[in-house]
């Protein structure tokens, strides 16, 4: 349709081939041809990527429960609920993402309307009032996307936060998207200018709904040449972007969706999976893969997660090891593993080796079996230069406290902790590359089943002195009180356990202990990578229970413990080995007892308390309300540290680190994690520093004895919640004889 005939059209947007005669009438067919090539390049890129993912082994359960996974996708990919937890970067990412989504939908509807519906029916569905609303929404979301791009570039290149590194691919992606958006508006403005020239300004009021394009149209005037130029540039840039998605950082639009859709739906406390039938297979002399040292050890889901990492740095910002100057950066760990995968894939691809292992026709010599190594220690043992062919340093792996701050922060559900644990297994069981203190811990556990190598016969010493009934004294118990290693041998933890036992007695709870039959739960052993000894402990415990005439599954029994690490291990990990008990942390049970009136607390004391959230209670098990409710019930005004609940800062004890030496060099910015956290909670200024974890209590006890906190601790005290509640419990008067 010639320009002057536009006046005959109604309220709609005319495509190029209807606006101009001659060459432009055939542009649709040219675009169709280019689009076919673009789709082919796009599909080939994705096919290549999928082959790269398939270098990993099978991922059990990664595609089950599709309804629940679709819900995760809606919450965390579409609604961006984890992204927006960080206000500034969440805002601009939401603007860019939703701007692009709406513009994509608008483009798809336009193509459907102009290239299919009109050809089939002779009519259009984008016209009239719908066209007005449609145009307004596209302009609005396009403008918001540009605002998002500007905010992103300001953060990346002006404020430059510490956790965000910059690569050329970052700028390329932002500029590419910006170019698409800007040329889109320029094209729209030039088109409206042409329409104004044909119809007259007073007859195109409906185009004002395209408020950005309408303003540009007034500026450009009636210039078909300008419209053709902008349209051509916009179309070519847009098609190029689509073609390049699988080959650039733009891939994260889809890889993040895949990571979110396939992430583990198991309880957070169950992120460490056992090596199946490990003990039985080893006894039979079978070769058992102990940990991750080769690409083939990773699952395809884990490789997909590596590919989804965009280096946003949120994990690094929250990591206690990184923030105290240690070797570990969760972001760099994921990137190092990703680089290893990409190097292995590039070698296979370049050599044209098929996934079956058979060389393709005309293929180069097959890739050597060794190639580059995942672990630097493995490279060294194979006579290679670790700095050249090793990707992950063992120092990085040993620095992790398993606090899960990285996983809690990651907006695309990357699971760092299981990967680190799998590599630790290789270091601990295959290469014997563990710290000296770690080896001492392993020895003590293997010989005496406790971290200090103490006499196992003393495990129930204080409990016997206090007259706590064993399962043999009270076989009809309701709760099995699992005391744990800290509660058995550490003086401070013993005080807390004694206080808890006192409360149980006062509340009339029917409980018993295992006594000398109790074993270490093995949590630290497992998290330090010694899966063999962890499973051996469980096997010995079950055997001991069977020999004593107890049900080794503890089916239907309730267990309560003070240690969050033991709580998580017994609750989420022991069921993999046949245990069928119900496990409670003591704060859960005490909160129930207070609410039911079985425990009366004095209340009204007017004192203040700051509560430190244990990582294994908060992030692993979402237990943050119960301790605070108990403090409030006891009359304390709860004061909060800046980092709390799911964003709590680790005490440094998790992941078995409590038994290892922590390297410090404060002159060079390397600090103890417990010192940093202690400074934070002491700085709140509350009269009571409250913990609900014996590990946290031990770490804070050490940190609070420093001379720098001596004055502050004159008016503050460190106390376990169980002790605080026992002090504030209303004790029933004994009945008169």
XYZ file of C-alpha atoms in Angstrom:
737
model
C 0.000 0.000 0.000
C 1.566 3.340 -1.004
C 2.134 5.866 1.759
C -0.742 8.100 0.646
C -3.196 5.202 0.902
C -2.506 4.711 4.609
C -5.249 7.245 5.225
C -7.753 4.584 4.155
C -6.692 2.154 6.877
C -8.288 1.873 10.302
C -6.795 1.813 13.797
C -3.991 -0.662 13.255
C -0.281 -0.986 12.551
C 0.561 -1.710 8.928
C 3.522 -3.982 8.154
C 6.356 -2.845 5.893
C 5.135 -4.794 2.900
C 1.748 -3.055 3.023
C 3.183 0.412 3.499
C 5.590 0.510 0.568
C 5.560 -0.807 -3.030
C 8.422 -2.271 -5.051
C 11.239 -4.058 -3.256
C 9.651 -3.591 0.182
C 6.589 -5.568 -0.857
C 8.822 -8.659 -1.000
C 10.642 -8.111 2.284
C 8.422 -10.582 4.114
C 9.853 -13.416 2.002
C 13.390 -12.217 2.582
C 12.738 -12.129 6.329
C 11.185 -15.606 6.178
C 14.337 -16.932 4.514
C 16.623 -15.265 7.058
C 14.406 -16.518 9.891
C 14.808 -20.099 8.676
C 18.587 -19.706 8.864
C 18.317 -18.079 12.298
C 16.183 -20.919 13.640
C 18.623 -23.471 12.219
C 21.585 -21.746 13.889
C 19.626 -21.461 17.147
C 18.583 -25.125 17.139
C 22.095 -26.297 16.257
C 23.529 -24.268 19.127
C 21.084 -25.828 21.543
C 21.739 -29.304 20.196
C 25.443 -28.744 20.842
C 24.713 -27.503 24.350
C 22.537 -30.495 25.161
C 25.313 -32.817 23.991
C 27.648 -30.980 26.348
C 25.212 -31.484 29.245
C 25.016 -35.172 28.422
C 28.694 -35.595 29.221
C 27.433 -35.970 32.788
C 25.847 -39.114 34.177
C 22.150 -39.706 34.765
C 20.452 -37.381 37.264
C 17.992 -39.418 39.303
C 14.690 -37.649 39.918
C 15.663 -34.458 38.099
C 12.500 -34.526 35.995
C 10.000 -36.088 38.402
C 7.131 -34.232 40.129
C 6.607 -32.038 37.089
C 3.707 -30.161 38.670
C 5.809 -29.089 41.643
C 8.674 -28.188 39.324
C 6.361 -26.063 37.199
C 5.410 -24.221 40.382
C 9.088 -23.591 41.137
C 9.511 -22.230 37.617
C 6.587 -19.852 38.076
C 7.882 -18.594 41.411
C 11.576 -18.258 40.725
C 11.911 -17.817 36.949
C 8.709 -16.031 35.952
C 7.994 -14.124 39.186
C 11.727 -13.819 40.036
C 10.996 -14.146 43.770
C 14.607 -14.838 44.749
C 16.021 -12.246 42.369
C 14.009 -9.415 43.915
C 15.221 -10.210 47.436
C 18.121 -7.900 46.595
C 16.199 -4.686 45.952
C 18.362 -2.744 43.509
C 19.601 -5.555 41.290
C 16.286 -7.355 41.667
C 14.439 -4.297 40.386
C 16.471 -3.799 37.237
C 16.551 -7.517 36.458
C 12.772 -7.690 36.836
C 12.360 -4.689 34.514
C 14.616 -6.220 31.862
C 13.136 -9.704 32.153
C 9.491 -8.693 32.075
C 10.135 -6.014 29.484
C 11.603 -8.675 27.252
C 8.818 -11.157 28.000
C 6.071 -8.671 27.104
C 7.900 -7.488 23.984
C 8.457 -11.092 22.908
C 4.753 -11.830 23.347
C 3.906 -8.643 21.446
C 6.249 -9.551 18.593
C 4.873 -13.091 18.440
C 1.285 -11.794 18.295
C 2.234 -9.297 15.593
C 3.842 -12.008 13.458
C 0.845 -14.263 14.002
C -1.514 -11.434 13.080
C 0.296 -10.147 10.001
C 1.976 -13.251 8.613
C -0.555 -15.960 9.355
C -3.980 -14.753 10.454
C -4.322 -12.143 7.706
C -3.053 -14.551 5.054
C -5.538 -17.207 6.165
C -8.610 -15.075 6.905
C -8.020 -11.726 5.250
C -8.627 -10.047 8.625
C -6.525 -8.847 11.566
C -7.138 -9.244 15.292
C -4.773 -6.458 16.389
C -6.866 -3.391 15.606
C -9.288 -0.971 17.189
C -9.282 -0.673 20.983
C -7.163 -3.795 21.342
C -4.492 -2.154 19.180
C -4.536 0.940 21.408
C -4.040 -1.086 24.610
C -1.550 -3.381 22.889
C 0.574 -0.448 21.710
C 0.530 1.220 25.116
C 1.711 -1.926 26.919
C 4.523 -2.562 24.450
C 5.804 0.994 24.808
C 5.505 0.874 28.592
C 7.394 -2.392 29.030
C 9.933 -1.466 26.371
C 10.681 1.764 28.218
C 10.900 -0.079 31.554
C 13.358 -2.529 30.004
C 15.567 0.379 28.886
C 15.441 1.797 32.420
C 16.478 -1.638 33.682
C 19.423 -1.764 31.265
C 20.599 1.690 32.366
C 20.352 0.715 36.050
C 22.271 -2.497 35.358
C 25.030 -0.649 33.507
C 25.247 1.956 36.265
C 25.746 -0.754 38.883
C 28.202 -2.727 36.790
C 30.359 0.129 35.489
C 29.873 2.993 37.966
C 29.255 1.641 41.480
C 31.175 -1.598 40.726
C 30.228 -3.762 43.746
C 32.986 -6.040 44.991
C 31.237 -9.312 44.213
C 30.599 -8.416 40.569
C 33.379 -8.987 38.060
C 33.165 -7.619 34.533
C 33.861 -9.395 31.276
C 33.355 -8.277 27.708
C 30.401 -10.661 27.345
C 28.516 -8.704 30.022
C 28.772 -5.399 28.170
C 28.043 -7.090 24.843
C 24.793 -8.583 26.127
C 23.579 -5.351 27.715
C 24.417 -3.288 24.626
C 22.829 -5.876 22.326
C 19.560 -5.764 24.266
C 19.691 -1.976 24.465
C 20.217 -1.762 20.703
C 17.158 -3.942 20.068
C 15.014 -1.812 22.370
C 16.222 1.550 21.065
C 15.973 0.610 17.378
C 12.512 -0.771 18.100
C 11.379 2.599 19.407
C 13.111 4.430 16.537
C 11.354 2.178 14.025
C 8.011 2.764 15.695
C 8.574 6.523 15.812
C 9.531 6.702 12.136
C 6.484 4.607 11.191
C 4.136 6.873 13.140
C 5.798 9.898 11.516
C 4.963 8.463 8.089
C 1.368 7.788 9.192
C 1.100 11.361 10.490
C 2.288 12.655 7.141
C -0.353 10.653 5.299
C -3.323 11.129 7.633
C -2.532 14.373 9.344
C -1.729 14.806 13.001
C -5.357 15.303 14.008
C -6.357 11.944 12.515
C -3.843 9.728 14.295
C -4.725 10.392 17.917
C -4.982 6.663 18.545
C -1.217 6.388 17.934
C -0.671 8.463 21.074
C -1.120 5.203 22.994
C 2.370 4.403 21.686
C 3.539 7.321 23.794
C 7.269 6.896 23.112
C 6.844 6.283 19.394
C 4.298 9.104 19.095
C 6.774 11.619 20.479
C 9.512 10.354 18.180
C 7.079 10.439 15.243
C 6.538 14.161 15.741
C 10.298 14.600 15.798
C 11.046 12.519 12.681
C 8.153 13.705 10.519
C 7.160 12.018 7.246
C 10.377 10.187 6.301
C 9.857 6.757 4.679
C 13.622 6.437 4.122
C 14.290 6.816 7.845
C 11.593 4.277 8.637
C 13.080 1.754 6.224
C 16.557 2.266 7.678
C 15.489 1.832 11.299
C 13.265 -1.134 10.444
C 16.076 -2.941 8.614
C 18.592 -2.387 11.407
C 16.097 -3.441 14.084
C 15.073 -6.629 12.279
C 18.663 -7.693 11.574
C 19.845 -7.006 15.143
C 16.865 -8.880 16.590
C 17.366 -11.910 14.355
C 21.101 -11.939 15.076
C 20.367 -11.885 18.809
C 18.067 -14.903 18.535
C 20.640 -16.830 16.508
C 23.418 -16.078 19.005
C 21.504 -16.955 22.195
C 22.977 -20.485 22.571
C 26.513 -19.162 22.024
C 26.530 -16.155 24.374
C 25.648 -15.149 27.913
C 22.074 -14.687 26.661
C 21.860 -18.458 27.044
C 21.184 -17.875 30.747
C 17.622 -16.881 29.850
C 16.997 -20.596 29.300
C 19.736 -22.320 31.316
C 18.519 -20.611 34.492
C 15.022 -21.912 33.794
C 16.490 -25.402 33.421
C 18.431 -25.080 36.659
C 15.349 -23.946 38.563
C 13.125 -26.621 37.023
C 15.505 -29.497 37.791
C 16.843 -28.467 41.213
C 16.380 -30.867 44.111
C 12.903 -30.815 45.624
C 14.013 -32.777 48.668
C 14.113 -31.036 52.061
C 17.025 -28.615 52.273
C 18.538 -30.653 55.080
C 18.817 -33.643 52.752
C 21.140 -32.150 50.155
C 23.926 -34.685 50.803
C 23.156 -37.956 49.068
C 24.752 -41.242 50.193
C 26.920 -43.398 47.964
C 24.429 -46.233 47.307
C 25.181 -49.565 49.024
C 28.707 -48.360 49.631
C 29.696 -50.707 52.459
C 28.190 -53.811 50.863
C 29.858 -53.117 47.522
C 33.233 -52.453 49.116
C 32.990 -55.672 51.137
C 32.371 -57.548 47.878
C 35.500 -56.004 46.395
C 33.599 -53.910 43.869
C 35.139 -50.687 42.628
C 33.207 -47.767 44.111
C 33.430 -44.195 42.862
C 34.191 -42.396 46.108
C 33.813 -38.799 44.969
C 34.070 -36.383 42.069
C 37.360 -36.230 40.209
C 36.225 -36.529 36.580
C 33.571 -34.870 34.491
C 31.716 -38.165 34.167
C 31.142 -38.160 37.938
C 28.910 -35.085 37.695
C 25.267 -35.488 36.720
C 23.871 -33.679 33.692
C 21.751 -31.635 36.115
C 24.862 -30.445 37.947
C 26.460 -29.483 34.628
C 23.310 -27.565 33.697
C 23.569 -25.713 37.005
C 27.172 -24.782 36.236
C 26.018 -23.366 32.910
C 23.260 -21.368 34.618
C 25.739 -19.402 36.750
C 25.936 -15.790 35.548
C 28.622 -14.697 38.046
C 26.176 -12.366 39.813
C 28.209 -12.760 43.015
C 25.311 -13.131 45.446
C 26.715 -16.407 46.778
C 30.112 -14.817 47.289
C 28.610 -11.811 49.077
C 27.058 -14.122 51.687
C 29.900 -16.649 52.072
C 31.548 -16.517 55.541
C 34.778 -18.010 54.205
C 35.105 -15.457 51.409
C 34.125 -12.567 53.663
C 36.877 -13.429 56.125
C 39.601 -13.631 53.484
C 39.769 -17.404 52.906
C 40.478 -19.177 49.615
C 36.854 -20.085 48.931
C 34.605 -18.008 46.717
C 31.449 -19.990 45.849
C 31.194 -18.053 42.600
C 34.757 -18.804 41.546
C 34.364 -22.441 42.617
C 31.366 -22.853 40.304
C 33.167 -21.001 37.522
C 36.293 -23.159 37.915
C 34.203 -26.324 37.660
C 32.339 -24.825 34.697
C 35.639 -24.037 32.973
C 36.700 -27.655 33.483
C 33.473 -28.875 31.856
C 33.829 -26.458 28.944
C 37.451 -27.485 28.371
C 36.491 -31.162 28.316
C 33.584 -30.500 25.973
C 35.700 -28.359 23.659
C 38.300 -31.121 23.427
C 35.682 -33.725 22.542
C 33.890 -31.440 20.117
C 37.043 -30.321 18.366
C 38.196 -33.907 18.002
C 34.742 -34.773 16.630
C 34.350 -37.671 19.024
C 30.795 -38.915 19.334
C 29.251 -39.392 22.756
C 29.378 -43.147 22.211
C 33.151 -42.897 22.216
C 33.484 -43.914 18.561
C 35.346 -41.425 16.358
C 33.176 -39.768 13.776
C 34.077 -40.128 10.144
C 37.195 -38.084 9.455
C 37.694 -37.403 13.166
C 40.989 -36.331 14.603
C 42.852 -38.496 17.085
C 40.711 -39.317 20.121
C 41.002 -37.126 23.200
C 43.535 -38.567 25.689
C 41.991 -40.339 28.682
C 43.656 -37.975 31.156
C 43.247 -34.577 29.607
C 42.837 -31.788 32.125
C 42.005 -32.565 35.740
C 39.185 -31.317 37.928
C 41.233 -31.416 41.152
C 44.686 -29.875 41.325
C 45.817 -32.588 43.723
C 44.991 -35.184 41.073
C 46.978 -33.267 38.475
C 49.987 -33.228 40.803
C 49.706 -36.959 41.502
C 49.689 -37.605 37.758
C 52.889 -35.630 37.277
C 51.155 -32.640 35.713
C 51.496 -28.977 36.591
C 48.434 -28.253 38.812
C 48.314 -24.568 37.918
C 47.917 -25.468 34.252
C 45.671 -28.519 34.230
C 43.973 -28.462 37.647
C 40.845 -26.392 38.128
C 39.803 -26.741 41.794
C 42.283 -26.283 44.644
C 41.741 -28.458 47.715
C 42.196 -25.369 49.932
C 39.013 -23.989 48.418
C 37.104 -27.150 49.297
C 38.363 -27.385 52.885
C 37.396 -23.751 53.589
C 33.664 -24.444 53.221
C 31.554 -24.462 56.412
C 28.531 -26.010 54.652
C 26.479 -23.081 55.975
C 24.417 -23.026 52.755
C 24.452 -19.224 52.574
C 25.504 -19.554 48.929
C 22.572 -21.787 48.033
C 20.122 -19.610 49.943
C 21.323 -16.550 48.025
C 21.502 -18.094 44.548
C 18.498 -16.937 42.486
C 18.760 -19.896 40.084
C 19.024 -22.711 42.660
C 22.634 -23.755 42.046
C 23.622 -26.346 44.656
C 27.191 -25.604 45.736
C 27.373 -27.650 48.947
C 26.691 -31.113 47.435
C 29.354 -30.461 44.780
C 31.905 -29.429 47.389
C 31.075 -32.467 49.521
C 31.445 -34.819 46.552
C 34.904 -33.404 45.807
C 35.838 -33.562 49.496
C 35.016 -37.267 49.408
C 37.602 -37.721 46.708
C 40.175 -35.764 48.699
C 39.475 -37.543 51.993
C 39.040 -41.129 50.813
C 41.007 -41.360 47.558
C 43.897 -38.897 47.736
C 44.255 -38.585 51.525
C 44.499 -34.844 50.938
C 43.040 -33.603 54.200
C 44.464 -31.269 56.785
C 46.457 -32.719 59.678
C 43.736 -31.807 62.168
C 41.216 -33.490 59.907
C 43.240 -36.704 59.922
C 43.409 -36.595 63.725
C 39.648 -36.178 63.836
C 39.165 -39.157 61.496
C 41.455 -41.283 63.677
C 39.610 -40.367 66.877
C 36.275 -41.124 65.274
C 37.426 -44.466 63.894
C 38.918 -45.599 67.213
C 36.624 -44.102 69.876
C 33.636 -42.769 67.912
C 33.970 -39.221 69.217
C 35.985 -36.221 67.978
C 38.377 -36.032 70.938
C 39.224 -39.714 71.212
C 37.700 -39.771 74.706
C 36.813 -43.024 76.423
C 33.433 -44.084 74.965
C 32.519 -45.426 78.395
C 32.403 -41.849 79.704
C 29.767 -40.754 77.174
C 26.906 -41.149 79.641
C 28.843 -40.220 82.776
C 27.046 -36.991 83.688
C 23.682 -38.400 82.611
C 24.141 -41.327 84.984
C 25.114 -38.931 87.777
C 21.887 -36.996 87.158
C 19.850 -40.187 87.105
C 18.586 -39.902 83.530
C 16.753 -43.115 82.601
C 18.092 -45.282 79.782
C 15.967 -47.071 77.204
C 16.368 -50.203 79.320
C 15.204 -48.425 82.480
C 12.248 -46.911 80.645
C 11.411 -48.961 77.539
C 8.045 -47.171 77.161
C 9.649 -43.763 76.640
C 7.976 -41.198 74.367
C 11.115 -39.218 73.514
C 14.623 -40.538 72.983
C 16.966 -37.802 74.235
C 19.986 -37.981 71.897
C 22.751 -36.242 73.835
C 25.422 -36.161 71.122
C 29.204 -35.839 71.369
C 29.246 -32.199 72.441
C 26.556 -32.834 75.029
C 28.503 -35.814 76.353
C 32.038 -34.404 76.582
C 32.074 -30.574 76.270
C 31.639 -28.790 79.612
C 29.586 -25.890 78.232
C 27.340 -28.188 76.199
C 26.873 -30.468 79.224
C 25.441 -27.494 81.156
C 22.909 -26.877 78.385
C 21.946 -30.563 78.198
C 21.519 -30.729 81.965
C 19.259 -27.677 81.835
C 17.173 -29.282 79.098
C 16.857 -32.528 81.067
C 15.695 -30.489 84.062
C 12.974 -28.871 81.942
C 11.851 -32.249 80.581
C 11.491 -33.609 84.088
C 9.580 -30.540 85.259
C 7.218 -30.802 82.277
C 6.608 -34.486 82.959
C 7.961 -35.613 79.582
C 8.466 -39.364 79.339
C 12.012 -39.672 77.985
C 15.054 -41.917 77.991
C 18.635 -41.908 76.732
C 20.746 -44.530 74.995
C 23.527 -44.195 77.547
C 26.804 -45.848 76.565
C 25.073 -47.305 73.499
C 24.859 -43.873 71.901
C 27.270 -43.289 69.019
C 28.386 -40.055 67.375
C 25.849 -39.159 64.688
C 28.733 -38.770 62.199
C 27.646 -35.439 60.700
C 31.129 -33.894 60.731
C 32.639 -37.095 59.365
C 30.278 -37.055 56.393
C 30.699 -33.357 55.665
C 34.472 -33.647 55.746
C 34.150 -36.217 52.983
C 34.716 -39.480 54.861
C 31.533 -41.176 53.714
C 32.951 -44.652 54.361
C 33.463 -43.997 58.075
C 30.096 -42.236 58.314
C 28.293 -45.256 56.927
C 30.410 -47.564 59.102
C 29.286 -45.643 62.217
C 25.648 -46.104 61.253
C 26.181 -49.810 60.570
C 27.842 -50.279 63.986
C 25.066 -48.353 65.721
C 22.366 -50.470 64.102
C 24.259 -53.645 64.930
C 24.669 -52.569 68.565
C 20.959 -51.796 68.842
C 20.045 -55.164 67.335
C 22.371 -57.020 69.706
C 20.770 -55.179 72.639
C 17.299 -56.220 71.550
C 16.258 -52.779 70.294
C 14.517 -52.076 67.006
C 17.381 -50.682 64.865
C 14.910 -48.616 62.817
C 13.348 -46.965 65.910
C 10.072 -47.042 64.019
C 7.473 -44.698 65.476
C 9.865 -43.286 68.086
C 10.466 -39.598 68.706
C 13.982 -38.229 69.070
C 15.004 -34.868 70.518
C 18.483 -33.350 70.565
C 20.171 -30.038 71.318
C 22.696 -30.116 68.470
C 21.355 -28.710 65.159
C 23.991 -30.676 63.240
C 22.912 -33.929 64.848
C 19.278 -32.899 64.463
C 19.668 -32.393 60.730
C 21.682 -35.570 60.283
C 19.314 -37.779 62.283
C 16.204 -36.239 60.728
C 17.145 -36.049 57.063
C 20.093 -38.381 56.472
C 19.587 -41.403 58.740
C 16.299 -42.371 57.017
C 18.424 -43.265 53.956
C 19.787 -46.108 56.091
C 16.491 -47.478 57.348
C 15.718 -45.277 60.367
C 12.032 -44.455 60.787
C 12.037 -42.114 63.741
C 10.624 -38.602 64.083
C 13.275 -36.063 65.051
C 12.849 -32.741 66.889
C 15.218 -29.990 67.846
C 14.812 -29.057 71.475
C 13.500 -25.580 70.595
C 10.593 -27.208 68.734
C 9.686 -29.432 71.674
C 10.059 -26.686 74.290
C 7.927 -24.318 72.230
C 5.195 -26.973 72.113
C 5.458 -27.523 75.871
C 5.219 -23.790 76.610
C 2.213 -23.315 74.322
C 0.448 -26.329 75.833
C 1.016 -24.983 79.347
C 3.196 -27.895 80.479
C 6.020 -25.428 81.088
C 5.363 -22.157 82.886
C 7.851 -19.326 82.372
C 8.140 -16.355 84.710
C 8.252 -13.645 82.049
C 8.318 -9.912 82.616
C 12.009 -9.694 83.508
C 12.584 -6.766 81.135
C 16.018 -7.992 80.080
C 17.346 -8.039 76.522
C 18.636 -10.915 74.433
C 20.184 -11.275 70.991
C 19.685 -14.647 69.359
C 22.208 -16.103 66.906
C 20.580 -18.295 64.252
C 22.410 -21.556 63.688
C 22.849 -22.270 59.968
C 21.613 -25.834 60.424
C 18.456 -24.622 62.138
C 17.664 -21.641 59.941
C 18.798 -22.348 56.388
C 18.682 -26.137 56.571
C 15.424 -26.494 58.497
C 13.639 -23.110 58.547
C 13.587 -23.031 62.367
C 13.820 -19.325 63.146
C 10.553 -18.452 64.910
C 10.621 -21.019 67.749
C 13.702 -19.715 69.621
C 12.431 -16.139 69.427
C 8.979 -17.155 70.645
C 10.567 -18.914 73.618
C 12.634 -15.848 74.494
C 9.549 -13.646 74.289
C 7.589 -16.096 76.451
C 10.357 -15.886 79.059
C 9.993 -12.099 79.106
C 13.061 -11.108 77.104
C 13.081 -8.267 74.606
C 14.708 -9.759 71.527
C 17.259 -7.557 69.777
C 18.408 -8.569 66.315
C 21.798 -8.548 64.585
C 21.901 -7.228 61.030
C 22.424 -10.722 59.615
C 19.790 -13.066 60.976
C 17.332 -15.862 60.208
C 17.917 -17.169 56.652
C 20.660 -14.568 56.178
C 22.459 -15.431 59.394
C 26.257 -15.336 59.376
C 27.918 -18.660 60.175
C 29.870 -19.177 63.419
C 32.482 -21.128 61.442
C 31.871 -24.580 62.944
C 29.854 -26.272 60.200
C 31.068 -28.667 57.549
C 33.424 -30.249 60.086
C 35.425 -27.011 60.291
C 34.957 -26.990 64.072
C 37.645 -29.706 64.295
C 40.109 -28.039 61.915
C 42.584 -25.223 62.332
C 41.527 -21.918 60.794
C 44.278 -19.930 59.125
C 44.279 -16.272 60.158
C 46.431 -13.313 59.172
C 44.577 -10.194 60.226
C 47.302 -7.929 58.855
C 46.406 -9.258 55.406
C 42.645 -9.348 55.904
C 42.245 -13.010 56.904
C 40.068 -13.345 60.013
C 38.447 -16.054 62.093
C 34.808 -16.494 61.143
C 33.714 -16.873 64.767
C 35.467 -13.628 65.720
C 33.665 -11.704 62.987
C 30.280 -13.089 64.010
C 30.963 -12.592 67.724
C 31.841 -8.938 67.109
C 28.508 -8.538 65.341
C 26.292 -10.102 68.017
C 28.180 -8.499 70.915
C 27.854 -5.171 69.114
C 24.064 -5.422 69.327
C 24.444 -4.622 73.024
C 21.957 -7.103 74.477
C 22.471 -8.405 78.006
C 22.263 -12.026 76.857
C 23.905 -13.554 73.779
C 21.792 -16.637 73.164
C 22.612 -19.716 71.106
C 20.709 -22.947 70.528
C 23.651 -24.966 69.235
C 26.615 -26.384 71.186
C 28.967 -25.751 68.250
C 27.926 -22.094 68.065
C 28.271 -21.836 71.826
C 31.810 -23.223 71.724
C 32.861 -20.940 68.858
C 31.426 -17.844 70.549
C 32.911 -18.801 73.913
C 36.363 -18.736 72.345
C 35.721 -15.508 70.422
C 34.225 -13.630 73.378
C 37.328 -14.242 75.507
C 39.438 -11.966 73.309
C 40.784 -8.847 74.958
C 38.954 -6.679 72.408
C 35.604 -7.852 73.831
C 36.629 -7.977 77.483
C 34.916 -4.716 78.432
C 31.721 -5.478 76.492
C 31.437 -8.924 78.081
C 31.445 -7.376 81.560
C 27.792 -6.468 80.961
C 26.877 -9.329 78.628
C 26.874 -13.080 78.964
C 26.887 -15.985 76.545
C 24.217 -18.560 77.335
C 22.379 -21.449 75.704
C 18.637 -21.027 75.325
C 18.000 -24.162 77.395
C 19.877 -22.655 80.352
C 18.009 -19.364 79.998
C 14.638 -21.114 80.004
C 15.575 -23.313 82.956
C 16.440 -20.158 84.907
C 13.065 -18.614 84.068
C 10.957 -21.732 84.548
C 8.310 -21.759 87.254
C 9.116 -24.855 89.291
C 6.142 -26.657 90.757
C 6.055 -26.945 94.506
C 6.654 -30.528 95.624
C 3.521 -32.192 96.929
C 3.344 -32.529 100.686
C 3.703 -36.049 102.046
